[in-house]
């Protein structure tokens, strides 16, 4: 322990802590940890990570916030601070150790790494929903026929706080 009261952990010590914490986490916490681990393993450290639809501002506490960070949030914050300093071979080490604790979790991480899926605002983009440059874009020119024709369209103006009344015939 140094004179200012802080502990100086080695990278191996930090890794052991993360593995120990993982063993204590619930399934929900492990799910919340997935994007952080995938980000670390895929060299995207420092980018914004989304958890349950919210950006990972867990490291930042709002001044007016009534609740302090949870123990889980503190541990994820430490992981994010530590992992950027870890040697490259720790990527293999941490994944192997977490797989020993939870094989299903390890399989999920490997699948996400292989597929290259990136959560955006808590949602994963489904394959085939994005336009690509190879898809034809239809140009409307003078020779093209309209799909529908609107005849006798009337403009409707609704007053603010309008009340709709049904007419009876």
PDB file of C-alpha atoms in Angstrom:
ATOM      1  CA  UNK A   1       0.000   0.000   0.000  1.00  0.00           C
ATOM      2  CA  UNK A   2       1.350   3.387  -0.911  1.00  0.00           C
ATOM      3  CA  UNK A   3       1.417   6.384   1.393  1.00  0.00           C
ATOM      4  CA  UNK A   4      -1.777   7.888  -0.058  1.00  0.00           C
ATOM      5  CA  UNK A   5      -3.829   4.801   0.829  1.00  0.00           C
ATOM      6  CA  UNK A   6      -4.325   3.473  -2.707  1.00  0.00           C
ATOM      7  CA  UNK A   7      -3.529  -0.067  -3.760  1.00  0.00           C
ATOM      8  CA  UNK A   8      -1.373  -0.770  -6.761  1.00  0.00           C
ATOM      9  CA  UNK A   9      -2.660  -3.902  -8.444  1.00  0.00           C
ATOM     10  CA  UNK A  10      -0.837  -5.731 -11.157  1.00  0.00           C
ATOM     11  CA  UNK A  11      -2.667  -6.476 -14.392  1.00  0.00           C
ATOM     12  CA  UNK A  12      -2.906 -10.115 -13.280  1.00  0.00           C
ATOM     13  CA  UNK A  13      -4.503  -8.993 -10.012  1.00  0.00           C
ATOM     14  CA  UNK A  14      -7.031  -6.869 -11.893  1.00  0.00           C
ATOM     15  CA  UNK A  15      -7.916  -9.802 -14.130  1.00  0.00           C
ATOM     16  CA  UNK A  16      -8.395 -12.057 -11.084  1.00  0.00           C
ATOM     17  CA  UNK A  17     -10.768  -9.510  -9.559  1.00  0.00           C
ATOM     18  CA  UNK A  18     -12.887  -9.312 -12.723  1.00  0.00           C
ATOM     19  CA  UNK A  19     -13.109 -13.115 -12.910  1.00  0.00           C
ATOM     20  CA  UNK A  20     -14.076 -13.284  -9.217  1.00  0.00           C
ATOM     21  CA  UNK A  21     -16.749 -10.605  -9.667  1.00  0.00           C
ATOM     22  CA  UNK A  22     -18.148 -12.411 -12.705  1.00  0.00           C
ATOM     23  CA  UNK A  23     -18.637 -15.508 -10.543  1.00  0.00           C
ATOM     24  CA  UNK A  24     -20.698 -13.417  -8.095  1.00  0.00           C
ATOM     25  CA  UNK A  25     -22.889 -11.676 -10.704  1.00  0.00           C
ATOM     26  CA  UNK A  26     -26.458 -12.663 -11.479  1.00  0.00           C
ATOM     27  CA  UNK A  27     -27.502 -13.680 -14.980  1.00  0.00           C
ATOM     28  CA  UNK A  28     -28.906 -10.177 -15.530  1.00  0.00           C
ATOM     29  CA  UNK A  29     -25.618  -8.558 -14.519  1.00  0.00           C
ATOM     30  CA  UNK A  30     -23.715 -10.928 -16.785  1.00  0.00           C
ATOM     31  CA  UNK A  31     -26.024  -9.900 -19.635  1.00  0.00           C
ATOM     32  CA  UNK A  32     -25.331  -6.243 -18.867  1.00  0.00           C
ATOM     33  CA  UNK A  33     -21.592  -6.981 -18.921  1.00  0.00           C
ATOM     34  CA  UNK A  34     -21.721  -8.515 -22.416  1.00  0.00           C
ATOM     35  CA  UNK A  35     -21.362  -5.253 -24.408  1.00  0.00           C
ATOM     36  CA  UNK A  36     -18.433  -4.113 -22.272  1.00  0.00           C
ATOM     37  CA  UNK A  37     -16.591  -7.386 -22.733  1.00  0.00           C
ATOM     38  CA  UNK A  38     -17.371  -7.573 -26.454  1.00  0.00           C
ATOM     39  CA  UNK A  39     -16.173  -3.989 -26.837  1.00  0.00           C
ATOM     40  CA  UNK A  40     -12.900  -4.833 -25.078  1.00  0.00           C
ATOM     41  CA  UNK A  41     -12.360  -8.058 -27.008  1.00  0.00           C
ATOM     42  CA  UNK A  42     -13.100  -6.413 -30.365  1.00  0.00           C
ATOM     43  CA  UNK A  43     -10.704  -3.489 -29.830  1.00  0.00           C
ATOM     44  CA  UNK A  44     -13.462  -0.903 -29.413  1.00  0.00           C
ATOM     45  CA  UNK A  45     -12.448   0.237 -25.968  1.00  0.00           C
ATOM     46  CA  UNK A  46     -13.495   3.788 -25.226  1.00  0.00           C
ATOM     47  CA  UNK A  47     -16.483   3.828 -27.541  1.00  0.00           C
ATOM     48  CA  UNK A  48     -19.961   4.318 -26.167  1.00  0.00           C
ATOM     49  CA  UNK A  49     -21.539   1.071 -25.027  1.00  0.00           C
ATOM     50  CA  UNK A  50     -25.285   0.647 -24.672  1.00  0.00           C
ATOM     51  CA  UNK A  51     -26.898  -1.348 -21.908  1.00  0.00           C
ATOM     52  CA  UNK A  52     -30.655  -1.843 -21.626  1.00  0.00           C
ATOM     53  CA  UNK A  53     -31.192   0.965 -24.112  1.00  0.00           C
ATOM     54  CA  UNK A  54     -29.132   3.526 -22.241  1.00  0.00           C
ATOM     55  CA  UNK A  55     -25.664   4.800 -23.022  1.00  0.00           C
ATOM     56  CA  UNK A  56     -23.015   3.654 -20.605  1.00  0.00           C
ATOM     57  CA  UNK A  57     -22.754   6.782 -18.556  1.00  0.00           C
ATOM     58  CA  UNK A  58     -22.404   4.555 -15.534  1.00  0.00           C
ATOM     59  CA  UNK A  59     -18.922   5.959 -15.055  1.00  0.00           C
ATOM     60  CA  UNK A  60     -20.384   9.451 -14.742  1.00  0.00           C
ATOM     61  CA  UNK A  61     -22.626  10.334 -11.856  1.00  0.00           C
ATOM     62  CA  UNK A  62     -25.061  13.188 -12.309  1.00  0.00           C
ATOM     63  CA  UNK A  63     -24.539  15.799  -9.569  1.00  0.00           C
ATOM     64  CA  UNK A  64     -28.235  15.790  -8.662  1.00  0.00           C
ATOM     65  CA  UNK A  65     -28.580  12.010  -8.615  1.00  0.00           C
ATOM     66  CA  UNK A  66     -29.980  10.697  -5.326  1.00  0.00           C
ATOM     67  CA  UNK A  67     -28.598   7.172  -5.561  1.00  0.00           C
ATOM     68  CA  UNK A  68     -24.895   6.313  -5.569  1.00  0.00           C
ATOM     69  CA  UNK A  69     -23.539   3.839  -8.104  1.00  0.00           C
ATOM     70  CA  UNK A  70     -24.268   0.187  -7.403  1.00  0.00           C
ATOM     71  CA  UNK A  71     -21.478  -2.244  -6.629  1.00  0.00           C
ATOM     72  CA  UNK A  72     -21.969  -3.749 -10.094  1.00  0.00           C
ATOM     73  CA  UNK A  73     -21.622  -0.332 -11.743  1.00  0.00           C
ATOM     74  CA  UNK A  74     -18.430   0.355  -9.775  1.00  0.00           C
ATOM     75  CA  UNK A  75     -16.967  -2.954 -10.870  1.00  0.00           C
ATOM     76  CA  UNK A  76     -17.828  -2.347 -14.533  1.00  0.00           C
ATOM     77  CA  UNK A  77     -16.254   1.095 -14.242  1.00  0.00           C
ATOM     78  CA  UNK A  78     -13.073  -0.472 -12.856  1.00  0.00           C
ATOM     79  CA  UNK A  79     -13.064  -3.075 -15.633  1.00  0.00           C
ATOM     80  CA  UNK A  80     -13.284  -0.283 -18.235  1.00  0.00           C
ATOM     81  CA  UNK A  81     -10.413   1.597 -16.606  1.00  0.00           C
ATOM     82  CA  UNK A  82      -8.237  -1.476 -16.220  1.00  0.00           C
ATOM     83  CA  UNK A  83      -8.751  -3.290 -19.515  1.00  0.00           C
ATOM     84  CA  UNK A  84      -7.335  -0.462 -21.646  1.00  0.00           C
ATOM     85  CA  UNK A  85      -3.950  -1.073 -19.981  1.00  0.00           C
ATOM     86  CA  UNK A  86      -3.971  -4.866 -20.211  1.00  0.00           C
ATOM     87  CA  UNK A  87      -1.635  -6.718 -22.580  1.00  0.00           C
ATOM     88  CA  UNK A  88      -3.156  -8.242 -25.717  1.00  0.00           C
ATOM     89  CA  UNK A  89      -2.931 -11.844 -24.416  1.00  0.00           C
ATOM     90  CA  UNK A  90      -5.396 -10.990 -21.628  1.00  0.00           C
ATOM     91  CA  UNK A  91      -8.198 -11.059 -24.191  1.00  0.00           C
ATOM     92  CA  UNK A  92      -7.768 -14.796 -24.548  1.00  0.00           C
ATOM     93  CA  UNK A  93      -7.202 -15.272 -20.809  1.00  0.00           C
ATOM     94  CA  UNK A  94     -10.339 -13.499 -19.653  1.00  0.00           C
ATOM     95  CA  UNK A  95     -12.578 -15.214 -22.182  1.00  0.00           C
ATOM     96  CA  UNK A  96     -11.217 -18.656 -21.243  1.00  0.00           C
ATOM     97  CA  UNK A  97     -11.660 -18.015 -17.515  1.00  0.00           C
ATOM     98  CA  UNK A  98     -15.195 -16.691 -17.899  1.00  0.00           C
ATOM     99  CA  UNK A  99     -16.081 -19.697 -20.089  1.00  0.00           C
ATOM    100  CA  UNK A 100     -14.907 -21.990 -17.283  1.00  0.00           C
ATOM    101  CA  UNK A 101     -17.418 -20.328 -14.962  1.00  0.00           C
ATOM    102  CA  UNK A 102     -20.295 -20.054 -17.479  1.00  0.00           C
ATOM    103  CA  UNK A 103     -19.917 -21.964 -20.747  1.00  0.00           C
ATOM    104  CA  UNK A 104     -23.142 -20.511 -22.185  1.00  0.00           C
ATOM    105  CA  UNK A 105     -21.870 -16.975 -21.578  1.00  0.00           C
ATOM    106  CA  UNK A 106     -18.603 -17.802 -23.356  1.00  0.00           C
ATOM    107  CA  UNK A 107     -20.487 -19.188 -26.337  1.00  0.00           C
ATOM    108  CA  UNK A 108     -22.609 -16.038 -26.505  1.00  0.00           C
ATOM    109  CA  UNK A 109     -19.516 -13.797 -26.449  1.00  0.00           C
ATOM    110  CA  UNK A 110     -17.808 -15.824 -29.186  1.00  0.00           C
ATOM    111  CA  UNK A 111     -20.971 -15.694 -31.322  1.00  0.00           C
ATOM    112  CA  UNK A 112     -21.248 -11.920 -30.945  1.00  0.00           C
ATOM    113  CA  UNK A 113     -17.578 -11.501 -31.815  1.00  0.00           C
ATOM    114  CA  UNK A 114     -17.927 -13.690 -34.915  1.00  0.00           C
ATOM    115  CA  UNK A 115     -21.084 -11.929 -36.098  1.00  0.00           C
ATOM    116  CA  UNK A 116     -19.707  -8.502 -35.353  1.00  0.00           C
ATOM    117  CA  UNK A 117     -23.041  -7.374 -33.935  1.00  0.00           C
ATOM    118  CA  UNK A 118     -23.045  -3.971 -32.311  1.00  0.00           C
ATOM    119  CA  UNK A 119     -25.943  -2.860 -30.158  1.00  0.00           C
ATOM    120  CA  UNK A 120     -27.327   0.552 -31.050  1.00  0.00           C
ATOM    121  CA  UNK A 121     -29.477   2.131 -28.353  1.00  0.00           C
ATOM    122  CA  UNK A 122     -30.098  -1.285 -26.884  1.00  0.00           C
ATOM    123  CA  UNK A 123     -31.298  -2.771 -30.171  1.00  0.00           C
ATOM    124  CA  UNK A 124     -29.497  -4.962 -32.623  1.00  0.00           C
ATOM    125  CA  UNK A 125     -29.949  -4.180 -36.302  1.00  0.00           C
ATOM    126  CA  UNK A 126     -31.536  -7.139 -38.037  1.00  0.00           C
ATOM    127  CA  UNK A 127     -29.682  -8.522 -41.004  1.00  0.00           C
ATOM    128  CA  UNK A 128     -31.059  -7.377 -44.312  1.00  0.00           C
ATOM    129  CA  UNK A 129     -32.784  -4.247 -43.053  1.00  0.00           C
ATOM    130  CA  UNK A 130     -30.182  -1.791 -44.250  1.00  0.00           C
ATOM    131  CA  UNK A 131     -29.983  -0.519 -47.813  1.00  0.00           C
ATOM    132  CA  UNK A 132     -26.782  -1.309 -49.608  1.00  0.00           C
ATOM    133  CA  UNK A 133     -25.204   0.275 -52.638  1.00  0.00           C
ATOM    134  CA  UNK A 134     -26.026  -2.814 -54.698  1.00  0.00           C
ATOM    135  CA  UNK A 135     -29.784  -2.446 -54.299  1.00  0.00           C
ATOM    136  CA  UNK A 136     -31.424  -0.667 -57.228  1.00  0.00           C
ATOM    137  CA  UNK A 137     -32.963   2.701 -56.516  1.00  0.00           C
ATOM    138  CA  UNK A 138     -35.927   3.515 -58.705  1.00  0.00           C
ATOM    139  CA  UNK A 139     -35.693   6.898 -60.388  1.00  0.00           C
ATOM    140  CA  UNK A 140     -38.958   8.626 -61.154  1.00  0.00           C
ATOM    141  CA  UNK A 141     -38.914  10.082 -64.599  1.00  0.00           C
ATOM    142  CA  UNK A 142     -41.571  11.454 -66.901  1.00  0.00           C
ATOM    143  CA  UNK A 143     -42.342   8.021 -68.372  1.00  0.00           C
ATOM    144  CA  UNK A 144     -43.100   6.311 -65.053  1.00  0.00           C
ATOM    145  CA  UNK A 145     -46.708   5.736 -64.061  1.00  0.00           C
ATOM    146  CA  UNK A 146     -47.958   6.783 -60.615  1.00  0.00           C
ATOM    147  CA  UNK A 147     -49.034   3.975 -58.269  1.00  0.00           C
ATOM    148  CA  UNK A 148     -52.106   5.899 -57.068  1.00  0.00           C
ATOM    149  CA  UNK A 149     -54.013   9.006 -57.999  1.00  0.00           C
ATOM    150  CA  UNK A 150     -55.611  11.309 -55.451  1.00  0.00           C
ATOM    151  CA  UNK A 151     -58.693  13.139 -56.713  1.00  0.00           C
ATOM    152  CA  UNK A 152     -60.673  15.882 -54.927  1.00  0.00           C
ATOM    153  CA  UNK A 153     -58.463  16.056 -51.864  1.00  0.00           C
ATOM    154  CA  UNK A 154     -59.765  18.512 -49.293  1.00  0.00           C
ATOM    155  CA  UNK A 155     -57.590  20.186 -46.727  1.00  0.00           C
ATOM    156  CA  UNK A 156     -58.646  19.721 -43.141  1.00  0.00           C
ATOM    157  CA  UNK A 157     -57.799  22.153 -40.371  1.00  0.00           C
ATOM    158  CA  UNK A 158     -58.299  21.101 -36.779  1.00  0.00           C
ATOM    159  CA  UNK A 159     -58.576  23.686 -34.068  1.00  0.00           C
ATOM    160  CA  UNK A 160     -56.485  23.267 -30.972  1.00  0.00           C
ATOM    161  CA  UNK A 161     -58.331  21.210 -28.365  1.00  0.00           C
ATOM    162  CA  UNK A 162     -60.943  20.261 -30.959  1.00  0.00           C
ATOM    163  CA  UNK A 163     -63.743  17.938 -29.930  1.00  0.00           C
ATOM    164  CA  UNK A 164     -64.923  15.423 -32.475  1.00  0.00           C
ATOM    165  CA  UNK A 165     -68.659  14.794 -32.583  1.00  0.00           C
ATOM    166  CA  UNK A 166     -70.175  11.919 -34.538  1.00  0.00           C
ATOM    167  CA  UNK A 167     -73.096  12.749 -36.831  1.00  0.00           C
ATOM    168  CA  UNK A 168     -76.055  10.384 -36.817  1.00  0.00           C
ATOM    169  CA  UNK A 169     -77.994   9.834 -40.016  1.00  0.00           C
TER     170      UNK A 169
END
